[in-house]
Amino acid sequence: MMNSYSEKFKKMKIAGNLASKTLDMITDFIKPGVSTNKIDKLCYEFIKDNGGFSAPLFYRGYKKSLCTSLNHVVCHGIPSEKILEDDDIINVDITAIVDDYHGDTSRMFCLGKPSVKANNLINATYEAMMKAIKILKPGIKLGDIGNEIQSYVEDKGFSVVRDFCGHGISNVFHEYPNILHYGKKNTGITLESGMTFTIEPMINYGKYDVKILDDGWTAVTKDKSLSAQFEHTVGITENGYEIFTKSDKNYTRPPYI
Ligand code: MF3
Ligand code: CO
Ligand code: CO
């Protein structure tokens, strides 16, 4: 079958697969004692050795290859000499470019055995993303995606971050449309086959308010509560969806075994 978008989907799948392979690869290295710079370096090399490039590097002045967001960091945590410790939870967010196309995906990792609290938050965040993905098909509205996520996590007492959203993605890293992770059913633009975008809910244990640190990137919860995020890059097909960033190892959420 030839669609006008099949060439684009082929490339998105290749880039998405490299991004998810990078997360698969780094899983074994995420242990107490490792620095977030080490994670950055290993992923940078892995992506390069596999024919890609890390999209965050040099993106709007960003100086690292990926984001490492720990504990109360909501997103855009910058790799540093910071050493991971027992009980930390961390999101690693990879964007690989291959042949001009982008694959953008992130997962949570737990150092040691997570607290019940952290575990509940992480599971709810993963489930919320997957619930939203499962409704994807031509004809639904953008608001249906947000509603799926918001109603699920708020029911559990968690909150949806408002200040960051998913995004269209293809040969451009961040493009139209914005994919809000909250919203009302049957509102917003209609999904059409051929669209490619990310779903990447950031869910807070406490309130949804965030603030940006002085480095200009790191977003943290204002109330210092824990935050979790997962991200997939997806495409809308004739009658459903395709996930471009699915793990070859079937790694979904922690524990990765
Ligand atoms: N990967 C992030 C996203 O999901 C964007 C990171 S941009 C950076 O959209 F510059 F902060 F790395
Ligand atoms: Co990302
Ligand atoms: Co993204």
Short mmCIF file of C-alpha atoms and ligand atoms in Angstrom, two decimals:
data_model
loop_
_atom_site.label_atom_id
_atom_site.label_comp_id
_atom_site.label_asym_id
_atom_site.label_seq_id
_atom_site.Cartn_x
_atom_site.Cartn_y
_atom_site.Cartn_z
CA MET A 1 0.00 0.00 0.00
CA MET A 2 1.37 3.41 -0.93
CA ASN A 3 0.25 6.41 1.06
CA SER A 4 1.48 9.91 0.50
CA TYR A 5 2.90 9.73 4.01
CA SER A 6 4.45 6.25 3.92
CA GLU A 7 7.96 7.58 3.20
CA LYS A 8 7.73 9.89 6.19
CA PHE A 9 6.47 7.08 8.44
CA LYS A 10 9.36 4.86 7.34
CA LYS A 11 11.87 7.49 8.39
CA MET A 12 10.04 8.29 11.62
CA LYS A 13 10.17 4.61 12.50
CA ILE A 14 13.93 4.44 11.95
CA ALA A 15 14.59 7.55 14.05
CA GLY A 16 12.10 6.42 16.70
CA ASN A 17 13.69 3.00 16.88
CA LEU A 18 17.14 4.48 17.46
CA ALA A 19 15.78 6.67 20.28
CA SER A 20 14.08 3.72 21.99
CA LYS A 21 17.15 1.50 21.49
CA THR A 22 19.19 4.18 23.22
CA LEU A 23 16.89 4.03 26.26
CA ASP A 24 17.08 0.22 26.18
CA MET A 25 20.88 0.47 26.10
CA ILE A 26 21.17 2.97 28.97
CA THR A 27 18.84 1.00 31.27
CA ASP A 28 21.66 -1.18 32.63
CA PHE A 29 23.81 1.86 33.41
CA ILE A 30 21.26 3.66 35.55
CA LYS A 31 22.55 2.65 38.98
CA PRO A 32 23.53 4.48 42.18
CA GLY A 33 26.97 6.07 41.70
CA VAL A 34 26.62 7.01 38.03
CA SER A 35 26.56 10.70 37.06
CA THR A 36 23.99 12.18 34.73
CA ASN A 37 26.91 13.39 32.56
CA LYS A 38 27.93 9.75 32.10
CA ILE A 39 24.41 8.91 30.89
CA ASP A 40 24.63 11.86 28.50
CA LYS A 41 27.98 10.76 27.10
CA LEU A 42 27.02 7.10 26.67
CA CYS A 43 23.82 8.00 24.84
CA TYR A 44 25.53 10.61 22.67
CA GLU A 45 28.08 8.00 21.55
CA PHE A 46 25.48 5.28 21.03
CA ILE A 47 23.32 7.51 18.84
CA LYS A 48 26.34 8.66 16.82
CA ASP A 49 27.66 5.10 16.41
CA ASN A 50 24.27 4.07 15.05
CA GLY A 51 24.09 6.72 12.36
CA GLY A 52 22.14 9.39 14.21
CA PHE A 53 22.61 12.66 16.05
CA SER A 54 21.22 13.89 19.37
CA ALA A 55 18.67 16.59 18.57
CA PRO A 56 18.91 18.47 21.89
CA LEU A 57 22.65 19.20 21.38
CA PHE A 58 22.91 22.83 20.19
CA TYR A 59 19.11 23.10 20.14
CA ARG A 60 18.33 26.69 21.21
CA GLY A 61 21.66 26.88 23.00
CA TYR A 62 21.22 23.61 24.91
CA LYS A 63 24.66 22.10 25.59
CA LYS A 64 23.91 18.45 26.32
CA SER A 65 22.60 15.53 24.28
CA LEU A 66 19.55 14.66 26.35
CA CYS A 67 17.57 15.60 29.43
CA THR A 68 17.85 13.92 32.84
CA SER A 69 15.05 15.01 35.16
CA LEU A 70 15.37 13.82 38.76
CA ASN A 71 12.73 13.61 41.48
CA HIS A 72 10.98 17.02 41.58
CA VAL A 73 12.41 18.06 38.20
CA VAL A 74 9.50 18.10 35.77
CA CYS A 75 11.51 18.20 32.52
CA HIS A 76 14.61 19.61 30.81
CA GLY A 77 16.99 18.64 33.64
CA ILE A 78 20.54 19.22 32.38
CA PRO A 79 23.10 16.41 32.75
CA SER A 80 25.88 17.33 35.19
CA GLU A 81 28.34 15.81 37.68
CA LYS A 82 25.32 14.99 39.88
CA ILE A 83 25.56 11.38 41.08
CA LEU A 84 22.45 9.20 41.16
CA GLU A 85 21.55 7.84 44.56
CA ASP A 86 19.36 5.12 45.99
CA ASP A 87 15.69 6.20 46.03
CA ASP A 88 16.08 8.71 43.19
CA ILE A 89 13.61 8.55 40.34
CA ILE A 90 14.76 9.91 37.00
CA ASN A 91 13.37 10.56 33.54
CA VAL A 92 15.77 10.19 30.63
CA ASP A 93 14.52 11.91 27.48
CA ILE A 94 16.19 11.06 24.17
CA THR A 95 15.63 12.64 20.77
CA ALA A 96 17.54 11.05 17.87
CA ILE A 97 17.73 12.48 14.36
CA VAL A 98 18.28 9.98 11.55
CA ASP A 99 18.12 11.04 7.91
CA ASP A 100 16.60 14.39 9.01
CA TYR A 101 13.70 12.78 10.93
CA HIS A 102 13.22 12.82 14.71
CA GLY A 103 12.35 10.14 17.24
CA ASP A 104 11.56 11.52 20.72
CA THR A 105 10.97 9.26 23.71
CA SER A 106 11.46 9.18 27.46
CA ARG A 107 11.05 6.74 30.32
CA MET A 108 11.26 6.80 34.10
CA PHE A 109 13.89 4.83 35.98
CA CYS A 110 14.04 4.00 39.69
CA LEU A 111 17.25 3.75 41.69
CA GLY A 112 16.71 0.97 44.16
CA LYS A 113 13.20 0.05 45.18
CA PRO A 114 10.85 3.00 44.68
CA SER A 115 8.61 4.23 47.49
CA VAL A 116 4.93 3.34 47.19
CA LYS A 117 4.33 7.00 46.44
CA ALA A 118 6.86 7.15 43.60
CA ASN A 119 5.68 3.85 42.23
CA ASN A 120 2.05 4.98 42.12
CA LEU A 121 2.98 8.22 40.38
CA ILE A 122 5.16 6.49 37.79
CA ASN A 123 2.55 3.83 37.02
CA ALA A 124 -0.23 6.39 36.69
CA THR A 125 1.89 8.49 34.33
CA TYR A 126 2.68 5.53 32.11
CA GLU A 127 -0.92 4.36 32.08
CA ALA A 128 -2.15 7.86 31.26
CA MET A 129 0.15 8.07 28.24
CA MET A 130 -0.90 4.64 27.00
CA LYS A 131 -4.59 5.33 27.52
CA ALA A 132 -4.25 8.43 25.38
CA ILE A 133 -2.33 6.56 22.69
CA LYS A 134 -4.93 3.79 22.53
CA ILE A 135 -7.74 6.16 21.47
CA LEU A 136 -5.74 7.61 18.55
CA LYS A 137 -7.35 7.42 15.10
CA PRO A 138 -8.45 9.83 12.39
CA GLY A 139 -11.50 11.82 13.41
CA ILE A 140 -10.89 12.20 17.13
CA LYS A 141 -10.09 15.66 18.51
CA LEU A 142 -6.95 16.88 20.23
CA GLY A 143 -9.02 17.59 23.35
CA ASP A 144 -9.90 13.90 23.56
CA ILE A 145 -6.20 13.14 24.14
CA GLY A 146 -5.88 15.67 26.94
CA ASN A 147 -9.13 14.58 28.51
CA GLU A 148 -8.04 10.94 28.60
CA ILE A 149 -4.88 11.84 30.51
CA GLN A 150 -6.34 14.49 32.80
CA SER A 151 -9.37 12.52 33.92
CA TYR A 152 -7.28 9.42 34.66
CA VAL A 153 -4.57 11.10 36.74
CA GLU A 154 -6.75 13.63 38.55
CA ASP A 155 -8.95 10.78 39.67
CA LYS A 156 -5.89 9.46 41.49
CA GLY A 157 -5.20 12.86 43.07
CA PHE A 158 -2.25 13.76 40.82
CA SER A 159 -2.00 16.82 38.59
CA VAL A 160 -1.17 17.47 34.93
CA VAL A 161 1.58 20.01 34.19
CA ARG A 162 0.19 22.84 32.06
CA ASP A 163 3.36 24.68 31.03
CA PHE A 164 4.77 21.97 28.73
CA CYS A 165 3.07 19.85 26.13
CA GLY A 166 3.60 17.27 23.40
CA HIS A 167 4.28 18.52 19.89
CA GLY A 168 4.16 17.77 16.22
CA ILE A 169 7.45 16.22 15.12
CA SER A 170 8.91 15.06 11.80
CA ASN A 171 11.88 16.65 10.04
CA VAL A 172 11.33 19.48 12.56
CA PHE A 173 11.92 18.79 16.29
CA HIS A 174 8.99 20.82 17.66
CA GLU A 175 6.20 21.81 15.29
CA TYR A 176 2.47 22.36 15.11
CA PRO A 177 0.24 21.18 16.73
CA ASN A 178 0.75 21.45 20.49
CA ILE A 179 -0.52 18.32 22.20
CA LEU A 180 -1.96 19.41 25.55
CA HIS A 181 -2.16 16.75 28.24
CA TYR A 182 -5.34 18.21 29.71
CA GLY A 183 -8.55 19.33 28.03
CA LYS A 184 -12.15 18.69 27.18
CA LYS A 185 -13.57 15.96 24.97
CA ASN A 186 -14.60 16.94 21.47
CA THR A 187 -12.60 20.19 21.42
CA GLY A 188 -9.63 21.26 19.34
CA ILE A 189 -8.52 20.23 15.86
CA THR A 190 -9.40 16.88 14.32
CA LEU A 191 -6.72 14.21 13.92
CA GLU A 192 -5.97 13.10 10.36
CA SER A 193 -3.99 10.19 9.02
CA GLY A 194 -0.38 11.12 8.34
CA MET A 195 -0.01 13.33 11.43
CA THR A 196 3.04 12.61 13.59
CA PHE A 197 3.44 13.95 17.14
CA THR A 198 4.52 13.17 20.68
CA ILE A 199 2.48 12.41 23.75
CA GLU A 200 4.57 13.16 26.83
CA PRO A 201 2.52 13.85 29.96
CA MET A 202 4.31 15.35 32.96
CA ILE A 203 2.37 14.37 36.08
CA ASN A 204 3.00 15.83 39.54
CA TYR A 205 2.33 14.22 42.89
CA GLY A 206 1.29 17.63 44.22
CA LYS A 207 0.16 20.79 42.41
CA TYR A 208 0.74 21.36 38.73
CA ASP A 209 2.66 24.63 39.06
CA VAL A 210 6.25 24.65 37.82
CA LYS A 211 9.11 27.13 37.91
CA ILE A 212 12.23 27.39 35.79
CA LEU A 213 15.61 27.49 37.52
CA ASP A 214 18.26 30.14 36.79
CA ASP A 215 19.94 27.91 34.21
CA GLY A 216 17.00 28.79 31.96
CA TRP A 217 16.03 25.15 31.32
CA THR A 218 15.40 23.04 34.41
CA ALA A 219 11.67 22.98 35.23
CA VAL A 220 10.80 21.94 38.79
CA THR A 221 7.57 21.57 40.73
CA LYS A 222 6.90 24.73 42.76
CA ASP A 223 5.79 22.68 45.76
CA LYS A 224 8.87 20.37 45.44
CA SER A 225 6.61 17.34 44.95
CA LEU A 226 7.74 14.42 42.79
CA SER A 227 7.10 14.53 39.06
CA ALA A 228 7.06 11.76 36.44
CA GLN A 229 6.98 11.65 32.63
CA PHE A 230 6.91 9.17 29.76
CA GLU A 231 7.03 10.03 26.08
CA HIS A 232 6.31 8.26 22.81
CA THR A 233 6.40 9.51 19.24
CA VAL A 234 3.34 8.31 17.30
CA GLY A 235 1.80 8.54 13.86
CA ILE A 236 -1.87 8.50 12.85
CA THR A 237 -2.67 5.79 10.29
CA GLU A 238 -5.79 5.18 8.15
CA ASN A 239 -7.60 3.50 11.02
CA GLY A 240 -5.49 3.91 14.14
CA TYR A 241 -1.96 4.69 15.16
CA GLU A 242 1.61 3.50 15.10
CA ILE A 243 4.09 3.96 17.96
CA PHE A 244 7.50 4.79 16.45
CA THR A 245 9.40 4.58 19.75
CA LYS A 246 8.35 1.19 21.08
CA SER A 247 11.10 -0.74 22.86
CA ASP A 248 12.59 -3.74 21.02
CA LYS A 249 13.04 -5.30 24.47
CA ASN A 250 9.48 -4.56 25.51
CA TYR A 251 10.70 -2.18 28.18
CA THR A 252 7.68 -0.13 29.15
CA ARG A 253 7.93 1.13 32.74
CA PRO A 254 10.10 0.14 35.70
CA PRO A 255 11.15 -2.40 36.77
CA TYR A 256 12.85 -3.24 33.45
CA ILE A 257 13.34 -6.99 33.55
N1 MF3 B 1 13.01 15.98 24.30
C1 MF3 B 1 12.30 17.13 24.78
C2 MF3 B 1 10.87 16.99 24.28
O1 MF3 B 1 10.28 16.01 24.57
C3 MF3 B 1 12.88 18.41 24.35
C4 MF3 B 1 14.22 18.67 24.89
S1 MF3 B 1 14.81 20.12 24.24
C5 MF3 B 1 16.17 20.39 25.11
O2 MF3 B 1 10.34 17.75 23.55
F1 MF3 B 1 16.80 21.31 24.50
F2 MF3 B 1 15.85 20.70 26.35
F3 MF3 B 1 16.87 19.28 25.16
CO CO B 2 11.49 14.29 24.58
CO CO B 3 8.98 15.76 22.93
#
